[in-house]
mmCIF file of C-alpha atoms in Angstrom:
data_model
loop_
_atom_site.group_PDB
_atom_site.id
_atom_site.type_symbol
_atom_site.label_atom_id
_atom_site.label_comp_id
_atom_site.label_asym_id
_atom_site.label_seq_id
_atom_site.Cartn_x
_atom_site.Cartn_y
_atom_site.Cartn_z
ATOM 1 C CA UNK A 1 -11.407 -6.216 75.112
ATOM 2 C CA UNK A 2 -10.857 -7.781 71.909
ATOM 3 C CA UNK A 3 -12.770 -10.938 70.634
ATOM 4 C CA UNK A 4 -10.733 -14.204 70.234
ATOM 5 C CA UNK A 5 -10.973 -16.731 67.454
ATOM 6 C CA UNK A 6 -14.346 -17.035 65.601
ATOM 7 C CA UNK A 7 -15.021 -20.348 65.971
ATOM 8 C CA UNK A 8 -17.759 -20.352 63.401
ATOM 9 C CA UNK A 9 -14.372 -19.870 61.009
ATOM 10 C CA UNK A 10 -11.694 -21.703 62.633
ATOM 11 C CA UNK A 11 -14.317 -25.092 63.531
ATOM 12 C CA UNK A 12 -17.383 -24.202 61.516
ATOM 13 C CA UNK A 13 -18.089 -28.416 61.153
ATOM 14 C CA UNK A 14 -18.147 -27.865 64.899
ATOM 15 C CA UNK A 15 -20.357 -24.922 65.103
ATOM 16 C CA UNK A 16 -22.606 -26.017 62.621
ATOM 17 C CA UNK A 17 -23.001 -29.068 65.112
ATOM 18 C CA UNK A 18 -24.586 -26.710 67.923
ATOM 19 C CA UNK A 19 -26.482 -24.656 65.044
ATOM 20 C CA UNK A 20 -27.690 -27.679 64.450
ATOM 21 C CA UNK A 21 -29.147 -28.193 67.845
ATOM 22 C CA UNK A 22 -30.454 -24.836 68.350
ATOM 23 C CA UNK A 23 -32.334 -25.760 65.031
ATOM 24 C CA UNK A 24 -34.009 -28.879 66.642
ATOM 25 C CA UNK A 25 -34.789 -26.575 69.898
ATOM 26 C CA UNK A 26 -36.870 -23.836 67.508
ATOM 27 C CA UNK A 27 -38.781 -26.992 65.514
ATOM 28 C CA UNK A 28 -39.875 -28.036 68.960
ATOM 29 C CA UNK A 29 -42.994 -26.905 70.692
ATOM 30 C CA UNK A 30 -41.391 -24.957 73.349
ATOM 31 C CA UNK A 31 -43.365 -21.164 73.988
ATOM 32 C CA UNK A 32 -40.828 -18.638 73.422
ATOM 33 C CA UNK A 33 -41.628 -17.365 76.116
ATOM 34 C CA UNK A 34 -40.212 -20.459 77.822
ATOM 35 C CA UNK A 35 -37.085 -20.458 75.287
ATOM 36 C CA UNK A 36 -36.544 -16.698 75.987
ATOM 37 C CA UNK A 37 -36.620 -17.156 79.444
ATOM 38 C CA UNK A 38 -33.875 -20.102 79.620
ATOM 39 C CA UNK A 39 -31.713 -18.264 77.472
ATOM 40 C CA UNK A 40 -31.773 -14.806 79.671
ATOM 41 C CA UNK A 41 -31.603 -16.979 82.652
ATOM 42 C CA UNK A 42 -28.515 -19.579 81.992
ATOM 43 C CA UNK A 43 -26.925 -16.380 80.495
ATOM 44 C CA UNK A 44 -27.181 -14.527 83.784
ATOM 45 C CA UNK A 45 -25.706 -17.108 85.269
ATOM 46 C CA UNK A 46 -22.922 -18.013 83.481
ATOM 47 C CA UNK A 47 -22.508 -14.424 83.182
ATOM 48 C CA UNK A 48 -22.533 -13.725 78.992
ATOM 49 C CA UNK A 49 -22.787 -10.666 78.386
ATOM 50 C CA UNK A 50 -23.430 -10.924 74.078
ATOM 51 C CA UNK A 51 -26.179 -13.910 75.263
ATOM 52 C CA UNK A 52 -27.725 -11.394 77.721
ATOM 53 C CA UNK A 53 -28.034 -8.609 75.376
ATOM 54 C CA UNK A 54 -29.036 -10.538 72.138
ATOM 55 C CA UNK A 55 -31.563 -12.755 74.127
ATOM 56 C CA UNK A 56 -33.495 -9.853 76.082
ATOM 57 C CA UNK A 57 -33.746 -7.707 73.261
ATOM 58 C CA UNK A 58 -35.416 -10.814 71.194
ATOM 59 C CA UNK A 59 -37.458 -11.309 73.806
ATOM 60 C CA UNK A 60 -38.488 -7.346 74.012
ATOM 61 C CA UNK A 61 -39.483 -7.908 70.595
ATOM 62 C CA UNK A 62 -41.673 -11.210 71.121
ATOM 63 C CA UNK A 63 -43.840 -8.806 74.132
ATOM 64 C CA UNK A 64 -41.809 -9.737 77.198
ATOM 65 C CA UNK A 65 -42.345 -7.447 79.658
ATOM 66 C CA UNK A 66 -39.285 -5.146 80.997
ATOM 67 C CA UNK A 67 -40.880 -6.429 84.396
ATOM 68 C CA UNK A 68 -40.172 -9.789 84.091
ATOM 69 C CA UNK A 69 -37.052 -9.532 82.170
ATOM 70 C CA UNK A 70 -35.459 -7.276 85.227
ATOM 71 C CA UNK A 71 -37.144 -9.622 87.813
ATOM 72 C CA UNK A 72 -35.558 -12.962 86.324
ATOM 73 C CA UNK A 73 -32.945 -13.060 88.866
ATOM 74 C CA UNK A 74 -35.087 -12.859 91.309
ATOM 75 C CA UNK A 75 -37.855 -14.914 90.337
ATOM 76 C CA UNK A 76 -38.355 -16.409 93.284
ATOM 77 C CA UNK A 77 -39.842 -13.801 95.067
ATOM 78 C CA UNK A 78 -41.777 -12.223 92.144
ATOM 79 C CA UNK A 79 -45.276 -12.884 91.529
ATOM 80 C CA UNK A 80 -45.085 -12.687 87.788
ATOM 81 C CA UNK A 81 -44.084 -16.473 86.664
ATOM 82 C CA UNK A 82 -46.509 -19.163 86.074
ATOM 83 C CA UNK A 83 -46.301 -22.432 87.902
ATOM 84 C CA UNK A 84 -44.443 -24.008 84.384
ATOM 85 C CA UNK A 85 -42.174 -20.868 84.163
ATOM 86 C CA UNK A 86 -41.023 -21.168 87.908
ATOM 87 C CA UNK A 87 -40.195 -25.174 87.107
ATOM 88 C CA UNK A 88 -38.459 -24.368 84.259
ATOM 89 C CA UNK A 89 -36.335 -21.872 85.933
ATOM 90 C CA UNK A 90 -35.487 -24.135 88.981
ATOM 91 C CA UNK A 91 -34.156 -26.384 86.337
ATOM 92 C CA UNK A 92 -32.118 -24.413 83.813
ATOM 93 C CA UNK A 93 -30.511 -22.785 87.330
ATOM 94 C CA UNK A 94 -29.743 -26.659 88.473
ATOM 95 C CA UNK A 95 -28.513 -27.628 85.235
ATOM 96 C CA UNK A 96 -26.527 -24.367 84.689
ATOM 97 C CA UNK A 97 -24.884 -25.284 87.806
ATOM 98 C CA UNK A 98 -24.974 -28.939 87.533
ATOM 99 C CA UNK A 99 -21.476 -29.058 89.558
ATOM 100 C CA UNK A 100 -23.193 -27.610 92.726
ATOM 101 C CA UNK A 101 -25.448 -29.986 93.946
ATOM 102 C CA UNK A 102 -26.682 -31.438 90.158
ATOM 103 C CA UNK A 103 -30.228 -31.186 89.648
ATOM 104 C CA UNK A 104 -32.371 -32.450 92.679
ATOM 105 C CA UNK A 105 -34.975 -35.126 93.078
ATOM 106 C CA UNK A 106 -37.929 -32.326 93.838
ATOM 107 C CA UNK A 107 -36.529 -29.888 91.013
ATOM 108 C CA UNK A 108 -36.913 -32.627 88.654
ATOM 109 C CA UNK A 109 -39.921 -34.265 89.929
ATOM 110 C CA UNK A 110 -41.571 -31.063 89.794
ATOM 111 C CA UNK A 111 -40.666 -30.265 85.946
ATOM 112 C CA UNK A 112 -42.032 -33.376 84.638
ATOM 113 C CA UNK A 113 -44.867 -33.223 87.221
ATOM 114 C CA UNK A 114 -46.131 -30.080 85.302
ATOM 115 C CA UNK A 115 -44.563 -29.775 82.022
ATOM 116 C CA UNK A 116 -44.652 -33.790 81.089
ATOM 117 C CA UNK A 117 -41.507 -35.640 80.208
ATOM 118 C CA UNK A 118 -41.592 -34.825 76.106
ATOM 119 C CA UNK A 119 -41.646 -31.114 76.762
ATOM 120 C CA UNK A 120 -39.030 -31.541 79.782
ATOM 121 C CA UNK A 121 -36.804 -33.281 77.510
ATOM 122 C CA UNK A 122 -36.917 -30.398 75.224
ATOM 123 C CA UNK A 123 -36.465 -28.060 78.410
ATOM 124 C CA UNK A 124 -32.874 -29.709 79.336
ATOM 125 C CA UNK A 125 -31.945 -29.623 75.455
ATOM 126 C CA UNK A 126 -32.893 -26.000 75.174
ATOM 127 C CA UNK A 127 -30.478 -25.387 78.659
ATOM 128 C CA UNK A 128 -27.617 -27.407 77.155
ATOM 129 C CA UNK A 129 -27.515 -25.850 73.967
ATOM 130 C CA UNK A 130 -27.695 -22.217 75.508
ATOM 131 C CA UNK A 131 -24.914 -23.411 78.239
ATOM 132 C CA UNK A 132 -23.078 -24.197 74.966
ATOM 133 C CA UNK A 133 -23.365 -21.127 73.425
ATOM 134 C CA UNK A 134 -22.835 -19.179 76.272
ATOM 135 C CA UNK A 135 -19.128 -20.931 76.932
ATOM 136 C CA UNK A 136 -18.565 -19.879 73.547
ATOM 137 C CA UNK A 137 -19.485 -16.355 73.681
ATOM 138 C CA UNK A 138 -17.246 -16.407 76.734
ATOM 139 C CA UNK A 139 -14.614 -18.142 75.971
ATOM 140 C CA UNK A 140 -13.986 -16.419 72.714
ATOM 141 C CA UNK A 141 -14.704 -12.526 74.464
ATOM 142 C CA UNK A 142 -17.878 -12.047 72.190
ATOM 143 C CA UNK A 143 -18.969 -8.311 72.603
ATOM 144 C CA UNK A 144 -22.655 -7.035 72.497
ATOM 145 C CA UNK A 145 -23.344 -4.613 69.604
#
């Protein structure tokens, strides 16, 4: 499996667009716990493999716990995720899969019930930029290191 075009080089105007975003998403006061955990989660999900590896391995190195990390797919039924962390998860996995059923009245009403609508805001950005990146990293068959 080879990688395609490098869109950084073919588009970088373009790229520089989402960098841009992902820059906006680190300025805000998201936990990174919270930012590791939507990245890991959208990029099970969409199925990236580079996002997967790149994002648990920063995430290793910010103290995430290899229990969580293995358990994220099954957060539901693990007792390990705070009240926040299990909002935010409901809605990256709605949003990631916005085609499905979109993102429901409770999902959302929960979210901003405990997270407040500044810091869900910054939630759904965080989501839509990692969405982004991950259609890149597919699209263009980037390969972990």
């Amino acid at each position: 499996m080879a990688t395609r075009i490098k869109i950084d080089q073919v588009e970088p105007a373009g790229y520089k667009a989402i960098l841009g975003l992902e820059k906006f998403i680190e300025s805000t006061p998201l936990t990174k716990t919270h930012k590791d955990l939507i990245k890991i989660r959208a990029s099970q999900i969409n199925g990236c493999a580079f996002c997967i590896d790149m994002h648990t391995k920063e995430a290793r190195k910010t103290g995430e716990t290899e229990q969580r990390i293995y358990a994220l797919n099954a957060w539901r039924d693990a007792p390990f995720y705070s009240e926040e962390e299990r909002a935010i998860l409901a809605i990256t996995e709605e949003v990631t899969l916005i085609s499905e059923n979109h993102v429901t009245d409770a999902t959302y009403e929960q979210a901003v019930k405990l997270l407040g609508e500044t810091y869900l805001a910054q939630v759904i950005l965080s989501i839509i930029t990692i969405n982004a990146w991950n259609r890149i990293g597919i699209t263009t068959k980037l390969i972990p290191a």
